[in-house]
Coordinates of C-alpha atoms in Angstrom, one line a residue:
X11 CA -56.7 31.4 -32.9
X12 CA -54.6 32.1 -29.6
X13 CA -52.7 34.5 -31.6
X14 CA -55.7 36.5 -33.3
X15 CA -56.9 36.2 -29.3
X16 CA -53.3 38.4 -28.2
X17 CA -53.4 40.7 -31.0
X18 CA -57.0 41.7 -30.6
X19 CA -56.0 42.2 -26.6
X20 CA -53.2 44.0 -27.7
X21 CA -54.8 46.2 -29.7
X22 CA -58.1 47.1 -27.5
X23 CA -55.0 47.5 -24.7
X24 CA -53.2 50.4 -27.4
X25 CA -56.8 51.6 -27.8
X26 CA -57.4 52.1 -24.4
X27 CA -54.3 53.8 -23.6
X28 CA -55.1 55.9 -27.0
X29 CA -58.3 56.7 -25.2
X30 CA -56.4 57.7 -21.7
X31 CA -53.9 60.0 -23.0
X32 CA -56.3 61.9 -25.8
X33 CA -58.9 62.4 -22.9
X34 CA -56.7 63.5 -20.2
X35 CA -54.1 65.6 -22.5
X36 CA -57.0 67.5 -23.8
X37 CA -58.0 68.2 -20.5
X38 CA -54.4 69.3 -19.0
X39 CA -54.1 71.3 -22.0
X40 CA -56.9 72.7 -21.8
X41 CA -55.8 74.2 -18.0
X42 CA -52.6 74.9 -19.5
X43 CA -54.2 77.4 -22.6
X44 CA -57.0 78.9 -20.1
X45 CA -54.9 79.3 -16.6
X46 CA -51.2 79.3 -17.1
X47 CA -50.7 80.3 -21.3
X48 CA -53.3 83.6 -20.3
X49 CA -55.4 82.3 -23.3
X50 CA -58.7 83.3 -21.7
X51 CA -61.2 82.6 -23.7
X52 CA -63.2 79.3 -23.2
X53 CA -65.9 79.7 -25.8
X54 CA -63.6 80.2 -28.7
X55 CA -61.4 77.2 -27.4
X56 CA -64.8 75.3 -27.3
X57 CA -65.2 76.4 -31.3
X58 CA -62.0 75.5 -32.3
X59 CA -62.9 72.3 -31.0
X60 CA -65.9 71.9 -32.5
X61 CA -64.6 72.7 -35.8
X62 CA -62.0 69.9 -35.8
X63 CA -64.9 67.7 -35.1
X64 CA -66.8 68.8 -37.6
X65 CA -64.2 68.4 -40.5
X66 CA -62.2 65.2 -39.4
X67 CA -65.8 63.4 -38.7
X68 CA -66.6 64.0 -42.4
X69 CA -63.4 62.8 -43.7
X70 CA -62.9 59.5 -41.0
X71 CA -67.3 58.8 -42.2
X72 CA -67.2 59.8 -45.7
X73 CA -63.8 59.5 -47.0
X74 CA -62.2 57.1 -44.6
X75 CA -65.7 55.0 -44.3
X76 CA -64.9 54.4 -40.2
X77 CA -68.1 53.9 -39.4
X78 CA -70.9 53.6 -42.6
X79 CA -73.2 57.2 -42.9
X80 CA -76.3 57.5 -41.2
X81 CA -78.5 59.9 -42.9
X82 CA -81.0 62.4 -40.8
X83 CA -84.4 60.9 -42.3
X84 CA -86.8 64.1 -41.0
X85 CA -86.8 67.7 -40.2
X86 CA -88.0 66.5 -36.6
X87 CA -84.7 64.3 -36.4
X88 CA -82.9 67.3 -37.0
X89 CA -84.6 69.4 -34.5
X90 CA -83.4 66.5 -32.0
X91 CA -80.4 66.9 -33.0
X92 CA -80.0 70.5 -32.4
X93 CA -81.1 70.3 -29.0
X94 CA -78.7 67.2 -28.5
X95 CA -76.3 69.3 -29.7
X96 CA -77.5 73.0 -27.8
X97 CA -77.0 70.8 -24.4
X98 CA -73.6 69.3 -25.7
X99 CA -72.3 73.1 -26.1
X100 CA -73.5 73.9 -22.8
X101 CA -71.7 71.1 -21.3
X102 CA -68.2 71.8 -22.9
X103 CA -68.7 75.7 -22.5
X104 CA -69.1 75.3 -19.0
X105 CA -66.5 72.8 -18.3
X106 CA -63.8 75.1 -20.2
X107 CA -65.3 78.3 -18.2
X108 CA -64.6 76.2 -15.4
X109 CA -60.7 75.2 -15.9
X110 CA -60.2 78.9 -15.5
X111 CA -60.7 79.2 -12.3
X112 CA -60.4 75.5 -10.9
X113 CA -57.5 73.3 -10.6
X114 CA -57.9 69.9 -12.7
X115 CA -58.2 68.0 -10.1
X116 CA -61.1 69.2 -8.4
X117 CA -62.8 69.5 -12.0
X118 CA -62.5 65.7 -12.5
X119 CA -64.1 65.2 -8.5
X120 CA -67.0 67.3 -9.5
X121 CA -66.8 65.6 -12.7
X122 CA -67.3 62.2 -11.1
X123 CA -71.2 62.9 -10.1
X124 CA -72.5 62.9 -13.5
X125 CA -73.9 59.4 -12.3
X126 CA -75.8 61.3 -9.5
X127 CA -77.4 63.9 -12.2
X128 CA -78.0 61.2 -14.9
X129 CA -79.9 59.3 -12.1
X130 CA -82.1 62.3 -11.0
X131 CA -82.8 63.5 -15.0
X132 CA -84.0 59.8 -15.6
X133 CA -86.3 60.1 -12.8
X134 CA -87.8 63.3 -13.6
X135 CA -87.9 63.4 -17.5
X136 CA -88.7 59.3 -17.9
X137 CA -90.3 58.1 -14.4
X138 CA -87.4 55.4 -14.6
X139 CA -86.6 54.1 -11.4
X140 CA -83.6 52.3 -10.3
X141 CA -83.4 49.6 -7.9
X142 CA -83.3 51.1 -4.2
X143 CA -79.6 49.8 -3.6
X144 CA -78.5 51.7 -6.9
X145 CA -79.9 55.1 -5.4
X146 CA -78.2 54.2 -2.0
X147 CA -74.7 53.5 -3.6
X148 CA -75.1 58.1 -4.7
X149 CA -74.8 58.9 -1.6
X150 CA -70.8 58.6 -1.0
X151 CA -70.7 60.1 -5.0
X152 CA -72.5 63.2 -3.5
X153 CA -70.7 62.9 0.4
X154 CA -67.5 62.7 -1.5
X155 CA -67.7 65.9 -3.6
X156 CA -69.5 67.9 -0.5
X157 CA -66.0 66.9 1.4
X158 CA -63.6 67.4 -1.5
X159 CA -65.5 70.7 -1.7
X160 CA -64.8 71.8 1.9
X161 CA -61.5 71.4 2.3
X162 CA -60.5 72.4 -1.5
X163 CA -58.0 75.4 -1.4
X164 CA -58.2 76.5 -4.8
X165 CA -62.2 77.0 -4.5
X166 CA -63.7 79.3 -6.4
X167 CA -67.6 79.8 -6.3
X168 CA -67.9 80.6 -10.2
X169 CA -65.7 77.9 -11.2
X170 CA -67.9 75.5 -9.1
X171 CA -71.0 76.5 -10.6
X172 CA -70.0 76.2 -13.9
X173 CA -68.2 73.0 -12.7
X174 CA -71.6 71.6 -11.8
X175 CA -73.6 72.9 -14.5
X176 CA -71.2 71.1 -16.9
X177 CA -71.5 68.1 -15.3
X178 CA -75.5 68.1 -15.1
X179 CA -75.4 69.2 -18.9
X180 CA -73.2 65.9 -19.7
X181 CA -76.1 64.0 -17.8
X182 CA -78.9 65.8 -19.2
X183 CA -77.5 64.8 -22.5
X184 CA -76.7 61.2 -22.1
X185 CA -80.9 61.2 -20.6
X186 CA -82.2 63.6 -23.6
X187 CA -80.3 61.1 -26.2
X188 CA -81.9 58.3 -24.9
X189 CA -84.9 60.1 -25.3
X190 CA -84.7 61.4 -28.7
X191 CA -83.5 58.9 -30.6
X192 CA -84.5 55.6 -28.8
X193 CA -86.3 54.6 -32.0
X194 CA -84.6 52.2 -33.8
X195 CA -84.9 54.6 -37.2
X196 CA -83.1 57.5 -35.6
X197 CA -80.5 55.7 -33.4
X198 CA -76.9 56.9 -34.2
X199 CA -73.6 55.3 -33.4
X200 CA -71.3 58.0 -31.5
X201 CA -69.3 59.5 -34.5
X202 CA -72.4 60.1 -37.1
X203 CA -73.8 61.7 -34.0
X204 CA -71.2 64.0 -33.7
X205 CA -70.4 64.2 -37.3
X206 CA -73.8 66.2 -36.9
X207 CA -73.7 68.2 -33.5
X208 CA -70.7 69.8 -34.2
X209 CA -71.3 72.1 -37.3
X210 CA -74.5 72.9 -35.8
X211 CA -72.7 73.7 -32.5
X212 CA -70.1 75.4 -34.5
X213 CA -73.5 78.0 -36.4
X214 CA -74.6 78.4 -32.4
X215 CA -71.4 79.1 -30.7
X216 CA -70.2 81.6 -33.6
X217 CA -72.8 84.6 -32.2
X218 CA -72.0 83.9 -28.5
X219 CA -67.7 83.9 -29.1
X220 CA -68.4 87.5 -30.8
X221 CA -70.7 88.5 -28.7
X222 CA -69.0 87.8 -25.5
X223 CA -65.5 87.2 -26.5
X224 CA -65.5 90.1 -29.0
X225 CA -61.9 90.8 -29.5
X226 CA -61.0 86.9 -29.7
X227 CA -59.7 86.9 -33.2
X228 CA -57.4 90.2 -32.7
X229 CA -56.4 88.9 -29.2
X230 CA -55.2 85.3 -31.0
X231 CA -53.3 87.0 -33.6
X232 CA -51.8 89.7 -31.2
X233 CA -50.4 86.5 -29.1
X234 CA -49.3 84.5 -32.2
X235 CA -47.6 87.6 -33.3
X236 CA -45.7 87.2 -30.4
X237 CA -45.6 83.5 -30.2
X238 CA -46.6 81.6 -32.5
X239 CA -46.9 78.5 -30.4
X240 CA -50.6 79.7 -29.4
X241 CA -51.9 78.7 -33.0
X242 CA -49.9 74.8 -33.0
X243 CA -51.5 74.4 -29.4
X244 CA -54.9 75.3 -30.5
X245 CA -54.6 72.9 -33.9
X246 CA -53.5 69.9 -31.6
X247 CA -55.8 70.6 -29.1
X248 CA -58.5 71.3 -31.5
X249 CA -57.0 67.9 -33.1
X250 CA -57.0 66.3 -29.7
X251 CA -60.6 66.8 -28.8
X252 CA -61.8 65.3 -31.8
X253 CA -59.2 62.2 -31.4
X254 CA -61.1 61.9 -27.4
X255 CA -64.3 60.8 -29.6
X256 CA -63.1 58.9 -32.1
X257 CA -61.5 56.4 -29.2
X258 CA -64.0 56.7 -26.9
X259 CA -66.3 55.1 -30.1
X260 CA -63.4 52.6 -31.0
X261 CA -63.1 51.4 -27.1
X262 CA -66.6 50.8 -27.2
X263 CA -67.0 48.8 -29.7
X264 CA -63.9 46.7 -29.2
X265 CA -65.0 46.8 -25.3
X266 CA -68.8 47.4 -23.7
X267 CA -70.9 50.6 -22.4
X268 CA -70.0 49.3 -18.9
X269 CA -66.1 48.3 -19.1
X270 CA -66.0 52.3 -20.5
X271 CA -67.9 53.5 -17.4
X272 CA -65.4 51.6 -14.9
X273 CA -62.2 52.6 -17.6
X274 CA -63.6 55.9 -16.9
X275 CA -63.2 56.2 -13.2
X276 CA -60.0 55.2 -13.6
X277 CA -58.9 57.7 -15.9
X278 CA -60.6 60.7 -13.8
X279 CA -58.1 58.9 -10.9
X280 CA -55.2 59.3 -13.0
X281 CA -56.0 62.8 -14.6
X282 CA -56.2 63.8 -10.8
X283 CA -52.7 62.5 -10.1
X284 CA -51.2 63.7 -13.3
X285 CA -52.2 67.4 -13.1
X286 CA -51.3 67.6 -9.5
X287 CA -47.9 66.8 -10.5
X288 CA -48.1 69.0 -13.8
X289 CA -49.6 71.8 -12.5
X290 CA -48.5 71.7 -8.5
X291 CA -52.2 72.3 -7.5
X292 CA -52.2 72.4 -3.1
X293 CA -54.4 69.9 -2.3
X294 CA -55.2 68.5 1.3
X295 CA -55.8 65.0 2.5
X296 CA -59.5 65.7 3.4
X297 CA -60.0 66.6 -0.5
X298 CA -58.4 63.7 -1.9
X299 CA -60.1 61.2 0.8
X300 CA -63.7 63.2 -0.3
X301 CA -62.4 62.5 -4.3
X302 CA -61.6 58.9 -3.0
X303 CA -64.7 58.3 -1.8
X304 CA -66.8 59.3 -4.8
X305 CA -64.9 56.9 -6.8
X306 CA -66.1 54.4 -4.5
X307 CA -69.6 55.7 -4.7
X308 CA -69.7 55.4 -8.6
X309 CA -67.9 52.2 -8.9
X310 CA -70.5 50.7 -6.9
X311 CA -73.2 52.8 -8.5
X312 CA -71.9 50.7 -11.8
X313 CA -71.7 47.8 -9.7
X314 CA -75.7 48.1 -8.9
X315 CA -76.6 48.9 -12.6
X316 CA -75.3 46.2 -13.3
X317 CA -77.1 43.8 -10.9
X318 CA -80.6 45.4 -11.3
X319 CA -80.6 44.5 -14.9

């Protein structure tokens, strides 16, 4: 018994670390291709990603039976969906747009509010309100971020905006979900989710990458033409971001909705550290005490969750 008790610690441990390196070596990478590789073009990397979702979910679900198939039952479903999915585009759009222009670390600070907008979305799509003390513990998530913000010397207005709007689209998600498919016939488990979202994000981001990355395909092939490095990078990243949701699925399910939350503050800590000493980012002591602080802020936001249940 003591032995199935190791190996199954053992195993959520490799899981976890899984989980760690997938999330933040997509991320680093993702810096890498948009600010230092001169790969600038954030809606086709979002694609890319996409369609690696779309094709390893099918083959873990149908063909490697990972998790068992949930079928969409109604039209309406599917409309939900879509939206879920329209939001989830917006979120990852914005958050590449962003790593143009904004060092890592500061994306993962900004980043770290998405308890602040998941609280406010709550409140004014549901009328759900949290215990008093769970609304006091935003306030050093928020003061944190203002600080980091003011003293940040790689700011860049644009970047932050999209920085935000990422964030509040990851929050507006995780609230819309709930939303959409709280009934117990349409609730799906994280990977037949996205086994669905993706293709459909793939249909809407296809008019937007020609639209407003026209030359993206001739621009790919010009640089693998030259290098082609650019086209394994984009496969394991592409590989990568899929590999960040299958984890994130396993961990929860060998682990809990909360010990994820907390694992994730951790691992915004250590992509921080790790792209500071990657990428060489100046950063001042004001910034990482404002980034320090938020971490606080949301670990005792989890901390009040928690207790008001």
């Amino acid at each position: 018994m003591s032995a199935m008790k190791s190996w199954g610690r053992v195993s959520t441990m490799g899981l976890v670390a899984a989980w760690y390196s997938s999330n933040i070596g997509v991320l680093l990478l993702n810096k890498y291709l948009l600010s230092n590789y001169g790969f600038k073009y954030p809606i086709f990397l979002t694609m890319c990603h996409m369609t690696a979702c779309s094709l390893l979910s099918y083959i873990a679900i149908v063909w490697m039976k990972m998790a068992p198939v949930h079928t969409v039952k109604s039209r309406v479903q599917f409309m939900k969906i879509s939206a879920l999915s329209l939001i989830f585009c917006a979120s990852v759009v914005s958050g590449n747009i962003s790593l143009k222009y904004l060092p890592v670390s500061f994306n993962q600070a900004i980043g770290a509010t998405t308890p602040f907008f998941t609280a406010v979305f709550a409140y004014l799509m549901t009328l759900n309100r949290e215990a008093w003390l769970t609304y006091v513990t935003l306030i050093p998530v928020v003061a944190g971020v203002i600080i980091a913000t003011g003293s940040e010397p790689s700011f860049h207005l644009f970047g932050f905006i999209m920085c935000v709007g990422a964030t509040a689209a990851r929050a507006l998600k995780t609230v819309v979900q709930g939303i959409l498919l709280s009934s117990e016939g349409e609730k799906l488990n994280s990977m037949n989710l996205l086994l669905y979202m993706a293709p459909i994000a793939v249909v809407l981001l296809l008019p937007v990458t020609l639209c407003m990355e026209e030359n993206v395909v001739g621009a790919t092939l010009a640089l693998a033409r030259d290098d082609l490095t650019i086209i394994w990078l984009l496969l394991f990243n592409s590989g990568l971001a899929y590999f960040v949701n299958l984890t994130n699925f396993l961990v929860t399910n060998h682990t809990s909705a909360l010990t994820l939350q907390v694992l994730g503050n951790a691992k915004g800590a250590a992509a921080v550290v790790i792209s500071i000493l990657i990428f060489k980012n100046p950063v001042s002591v004001t910034g990482m005490l404002g980034y320090s602080l938020t971490i606080v802020g949301v670990i005792l936001y989890s901390e009040a969750k928690k207790r008001s249940k």
